[in-house]
């Protein structure tokens, strides 16, 4: 992928005095707008949201097809921001994208402070079947998981805009062959809704040399729409700042 890396990141609430940056990775068919209000609520950190190609202000670009290549592009954009500690929050598809971005940075000698894998469980990798590409079923699944409401999903304009990159993201995820290395050197926190039957399964305990904490919260796969895990993020990241480590 070749693009202006400045388009990869959106920071709606700059905080020049922040001592740590939280980088948020969207789910499949998600965009940076999913995290638009997080910077207003997390006043202790500077929040940057990743904008994947093919949506929002990157609508003129082709959707990504190679997850590791996408992560390399994001790492290029993040490297200048590594003058402060970085923490990653990835939801669903965003969890493996965050993993590979952290690996790409680590290869350059940049180590993130923490990785939050939301909608992802510490478990052996499953055997993946081919991606679901039936538009009607994809929309039904999105509504069932809480990613959008039924009325919006039935809107033809919504379908015309979102469906191409929803399908593309599914193809990218299902073609992703996760390597066992390099192993991260940061703690990992997994966050899973107690009604979530659609979690990403990933052997996080084997993917880092540091502890893995598993946190259960009320809700389904999109628990964070109604109740973002701000308190957990504040508590965890308060121990990641210079002088407290």
Short mmCIF file of C-alpha atoms in Angstrom, two decimals:
data_model
loop_
_atom_site.label_atom_id
_atom_site.label_comp_id
_atom_site.label_asym_id
_atom_site.label_seq_id
_atom_site.Cartn_x
_atom_site.Cartn_y
_atom_site.Cartn_z
CA UNK A 1 0.00 0.00 0.00
CA UNK A 2 1.27 3.45 -0.83
CA UNK A 3 -0.53 6.42 0.66
CA UNK A 4 -0.05 9.57 2.69
CA UNK A 5 0.50 8.12 6.15
CA UNK A 6 -0.95 11.26 7.76
CA UNK A 7 -4.36 9.99 6.64
CA UNK A 8 -3.96 6.89 8.82
CA UNK A 9 -4.58 8.66 12.12
CA UNK A 10 -7.28 10.95 13.48
CA UNK A 11 -6.86 12.91 16.71
CA UNK A 12 -10.08 14.77 17.51
CA UNK A 13 -8.90 16.05 20.89
CA UNK A 14 -5.18 16.96 20.92
CA UNK A 15 -3.62 17.03 24.39
CA UNK A 16 -0.14 18.57 24.18
CA UNK A 17 0.44 17.94 27.89
CA UNK A 18 -0.45 14.25 27.80
CA UNK A 19 2.21 11.82 28.98
CA UNK A 20 0.93 8.84 26.96
CA UNK A 21 -0.90 8.28 23.66
CA UNK A 22 -3.68 5.72 23.21
CA UNK A 23 -4.03 4.45 19.64
CA UNK A 24 -7.44 2.88 18.85
CA UNK A 25 -7.97 0.33 16.07
CA UNK A 26 -11.53 -0.16 14.70
CA UNK A 27 -13.42 -3.37 14.05
CA UNK A 28 -14.29 -4.73 10.60
CA UNK A 29 -16.22 -2.08 8.63
CA UNK A 30 -15.34 0.40 11.37
CA UNK A 31 -13.72 3.79 11.00
CA UNK A 32 -11.91 6.28 13.21
CA UNK A 33 -15.27 7.93 13.95
CA UNK A 34 -16.10 4.97 16.21
CA UNK A 35 -13.69 6.49 18.77
CA UNK A 36 -14.61 10.13 18.17
CA UNK A 37 -15.71 10.87 21.76
CA UNK A 38 -12.98 8.90 23.52
CA UNK A 39 -10.54 11.78 23.57
CA UNK A 40 -13.10 13.98 25.33
CA UNK A 41 -13.68 11.38 28.05
CA UNK A 42 -10.11 10.14 28.52
CA UNK A 43 -8.65 13.47 29.60
CA UNK A 44 -5.43 11.91 30.89
CA UNK A 45 -4.22 10.62 27.51
CA UNK A 46 -4.10 11.76 23.90
CA UNK A 47 -6.34 9.50 21.80
CA UNK A 48 -5.51 8.74 18.17
CA UNK A 49 -7.89 6.60 16.09
CA UNK A 50 -6.71 4.61 13.08
CA UNK A 51 -8.48 5.27 9.78
CA UNK A 52 -8.34 2.20 7.56
CA UNK A 53 -8.28 2.75 3.77
CA UNK A 54 -11.53 2.65 1.83
CA UNK A 55 -13.78 4.52 4.27
CA UNK A 56 -14.56 8.02 5.56
CA UNK A 57 -11.91 10.47 4.35
CA UNK A 58 -9.97 7.57 2.78
CA UNK A 59 -12.94 6.48 0.68
CA UNK A 60 -10.95 7.18 -2.48
CA UNK A 61 -8.50 4.39 -1.61
CA UNK A 62 -8.87 0.65 -2.08
CA UNK A 63 -9.84 -1.24 1.11
CA UNK A 64 -6.92 -3.13 2.66
CA UNK A 65 -6.36 -6.75 1.63
CA UNK A 66 -3.18 -7.62 3.57
CA UNK A 67 -3.39 -7.25 7.35
CA UNK A 68 0.36 -7.26 7.93
CA UNK A 69 0.84 -4.70 5.15
CA UNK A 70 -1.86 -2.52 6.70
CA UNK A 71 -0.09 -2.76 10.06
CA UNK A 72 3.21 -1.70 8.48
CA UNK A 73 1.52 1.38 7.02
CA UNK A 74 0.06 2.26 10.40
CA UNK A 75 3.46 1.79 12.05
CA UNK A 76 4.94 4.25 9.56
CA UNK A 77 2.38 6.84 10.65
CA UNK A 78 2.92 6.13 14.35
CA UNK A 79 6.70 6.22 14.38
CA UNK A 80 6.87 10.05 14.70
CA UNK A 81 4.47 9.83 17.67
CA UNK A 82 6.72 7.49 19.62
CA UNK A 83 8.32 10.42 21.44
CA UNK A 84 5.70 9.59 24.08
CA UNK A 85 4.75 6.12 25.36
CA UNK A 86 2.16 4.38 23.17
CA UNK A 87 -0.67 2.08 24.22
CA UNK A 88 -2.92 0.25 21.75
CA UNK A 89 -6.65 -0.55 21.95
CA UNK A 90 -7.95 -2.83 19.22
CA UNK A 91 -11.54 -4.04 19.01
CA UNK A 92 -12.38 -7.29 17.19
CA UNK A 93 -10.51 -7.11 13.84
CA UNK A 94 -8.65 -4.21 15.43
CA UNK A 95 -7.00 -6.57 17.94
CA UNK A 96 -4.86 -8.48 15.41
CA UNK A 97 -4.18 -5.25 13.50
CA UNK A 98 -2.93 -3.75 16.78
CA UNK A 99 -0.81 -6.85 17.38
CA UNK A 100 0.87 -6.64 13.99
CA UNK A 101 1.37 -2.89 14.29
CA UNK A 102 3.06 -3.39 17.66
CA UNK A 103 5.27 -6.04 16.08
CA UNK A 104 6.17 -3.72 13.20
CA UNK A 105 7.17 -1.00 15.66
CA UNK A 106 9.09 -3.47 17.81
CA UNK A 107 11.20 -4.45 14.81
CA UNK A 108 12.22 -0.77 14.68
CA UNK A 109 13.16 -0.71 18.36
CA UNK A 110 9.89 0.92 19.51
CA UNK A 111 8.05 -0.96 22.27
CA UNK A 112 4.49 -0.10 23.20
CA UNK A 113 3.47 0.08 26.87
CA UNK A 114 0.22 -1.91 26.76
CA UNK A 115 -2.13 -3.64 24.33
CA UNK A 116 -5.87 -3.88 25.00
CA UNK A 117 -7.46 -6.65 22.91
CA UNK A 118 -11.19 -5.94 23.01
CA UNK A 119 -13.65 -8.52 21.72
CA UNK A 120 -10.74 -10.96 21.74
CA UNK A 121 -10.14 -13.91 24.05
CA UNK A 122 -6.92 -15.64 25.10
CA UNK A 123 -7.42 -19.01 23.41
CA UNK A 124 -5.87 -21.22 20.72
CA UNK A 125 -6.38 -20.02 17.18
CA UNK A 126 -9.48 -21.56 15.58
CA UNK A 127 -9.59 -23.12 12.15
CA UNK A 128 -11.10 -20.41 10.00
CA UNK A 129 -13.54 -21.18 7.24
CA UNK A 130 -13.90 -18.92 4.23
CA UNK A 131 -15.25 -15.41 4.83
CA UNK A 132 -18.99 -14.81 4.79
CA UNK A 133 -19.78 -12.67 1.73
CA UNK A 134 -23.55 -12.84 1.46
CA UNK A 135 -24.64 -9.22 1.99
CA UNK A 136 -27.90 -10.09 3.74
CA UNK A 137 -26.19 -12.44 6.19
CA UNK A 138 -23.40 -9.95 6.87
CA UNK A 139 -25.94 -7.27 7.74
CA UNK A 140 -27.89 -9.68 9.95
CA UNK A 141 -24.68 -10.59 11.79
CA UNK A 142 -23.75 -6.93 12.24
CA UNK A 143 -27.15 -6.18 13.77
CA UNK A 144 -27.07 -9.31 15.95
CA UNK A 145 -23.67 -8.40 17.38
CA UNK A 146 -24.81 -4.86 18.15
CA UNK A 147 -22.60 -3.14 15.59
CA UNK A 148 -25.51 -1.19 14.11
CA UNK A 149 -29.27 -1.03 14.48
CA UNK A 150 -31.69 -2.78 12.15
CA UNK A 151 -33.10 0.43 10.71
CA UNK A 152 -29.69 1.70 9.63
CA UNK A 153 -28.70 -1.70 8.25
CA UNK A 154 -31.82 -1.65 6.05
CA UNK A 155 -30.92 1.73 4.54
CA UNK A 156 -29.83 1.21 0.89
CA UNK A 157 -27.34 4.09 1.11
CA UNK A 158 -25.74 2.54 4.20
CA UNK A 159 -25.51 -0.77 2.40
CA UNK A 160 -24.00 0.78 -0.73
CA UNK A 161 -21.33 2.63 1.26
CA UNK A 162 -20.44 0.09 3.94
CA UNK A 163 -20.84 -3.28 2.24
CA UNK A 164 -17.73 -3.11 -0.01
CA UNK A 165 -15.32 -2.57 2.86
CA UNK A 166 -17.21 -4.89 5.21
CA UNK A 167 -16.64 -7.68 2.68
CA UNK A 168 -13.05 -6.58 2.06
CA UNK A 169 -12.25 -6.53 5.80
CA UNK A 170 -13.64 -10.05 6.12
CA UNK A 171 -11.46 -11.27 3.28
CA UNK A 172 -8.40 -9.61 4.81
CA UNK A 173 -9.05 -11.19 8.22
CA UNK A 174 -9.63 -14.67 6.84
CA UNK A 175 -6.50 -14.55 4.68
CA UNK A 176 -4.35 -13.43 7.64
CA UNK A 177 -1.91 -16.14 8.72
CA UNK A 178 -0.59 -15.05 12.11
CA UNK A 179 3.07 -15.85 12.71
CA UNK A 180 4.03 -16.88 16.26
CA UNK A 181 6.79 -14.25 16.40
CA UNK A 182 8.02 -11.70 17.16
CA UNK A 183 6.69 -11.95 20.69
CA UNK A 184 5.60 -8.67 22.27
CA UNK A 185 7.24 -7.22 25.36
CA UNK A 186 4.20 -5.47 26.79
CA UNK A 187 1.30 -6.53 29.02
CA UNK A 188 -1.94 -7.47 27.28
CA UNK A 189 -5.47 -6.99 28.60
CA UNK A 190 -8.28 -8.87 26.89
CA UNK A 191 -11.82 -7.49 27.29
CA UNK A 192 -14.81 -9.69 26.46
CA UNK A 193 -18.56 -9.17 26.91
CA UNK A 194 -20.31 -11.86 28.94
CA UNK A 195 -22.83 -12.33 26.10
CA UNK A 196 -20.27 -12.28 23.30
CA UNK A 197 -20.35 -15.42 21.17
CA UNK A 198 -18.32 -13.81 18.37
CA UNK A 199 -14.97 -13.17 20.04
CA UNK A 200 -11.71 -13.17 18.16
CA UNK A 201 -9.67 -16.10 19.51
CA UNK A 202 -5.94 -15.52 19.80
CA UNK A 203 -3.25 -17.11 22.02
CA UNK A 204 -2.30 -13.85 23.73
CA UNK A 205 -0.43 -15.59 26.55
CA UNK A 206 1.97 -16.99 23.94
CA UNK A 207 2.24 -13.69 22.05
CA UNK A 208 3.85 -11.64 24.82
CA UNK A 209 6.54 -12.13 27.45
CA UNK A 210 4.50 -10.03 29.90
CA UNK A 211 1.33 -10.85 31.88
CA UNK A 212 -2.05 -11.24 30.18
CA UNK A 213 -5.08 -10.01 32.14
CA UNK A 214 -8.53 -11.22 31.12
CA UNK A 215 -11.41 -8.87 31.91
CA UNK A 216 -15.08 -9.74 31.54
CA UNK A 217 -17.69 -7.02 31.11
CA UNK A 218 -21.48 -7.02 30.67
CA UNK A 219 -22.70 -7.02 27.09
CA UNK A 220 -22.29 -8.53 23.65
CA UNK A 221 -19.56 -8.16 21.04
CA UNK A 222 -20.15 -4.41 20.85
CA UNK A 223 -20.40 -3.86 24.62
CA UNK A 224 -18.24 -0.74 24.24
CA UNK A 225 -20.89 1.23 22.34
CA UNK A 226 -23.04 1.51 25.46
CA UNK A 227 -20.26 1.33 28.02
CA UNK A 228 -16.73 2.12 26.85
CA UNK A 229 -14.12 0.72 29.27
CA UNK A 230 -12.83 4.14 30.31
CA UNK A 231 -12.28 3.26 33.98
CA UNK A 232 -10.19 0.19 33.06
CA UNK A 233 -8.13 2.23 30.61
CA UNK A 234 -7.52 5.01 33.14
CA UNK A 235 -6.51 2.60 35.89
CA UNK A 236 -4.22 0.56 33.64
CA UNK A 237 -2.57 3.46 31.83
CA UNK A 238 -1.93 5.42 35.03
CA UNK A 239 0.73 2.81 35.76
CA UNK A 240 2.33 3.20 32.32
CA UNK A 241 3.46 6.77 32.63
CA UNK A 242 7.04 7.95 33.01
CA UNK A 243 8.01 8.02 36.65
CA UNK A 244 5.45 5.38 37.64
CA UNK A 245 7.02 2.42 35.87
#
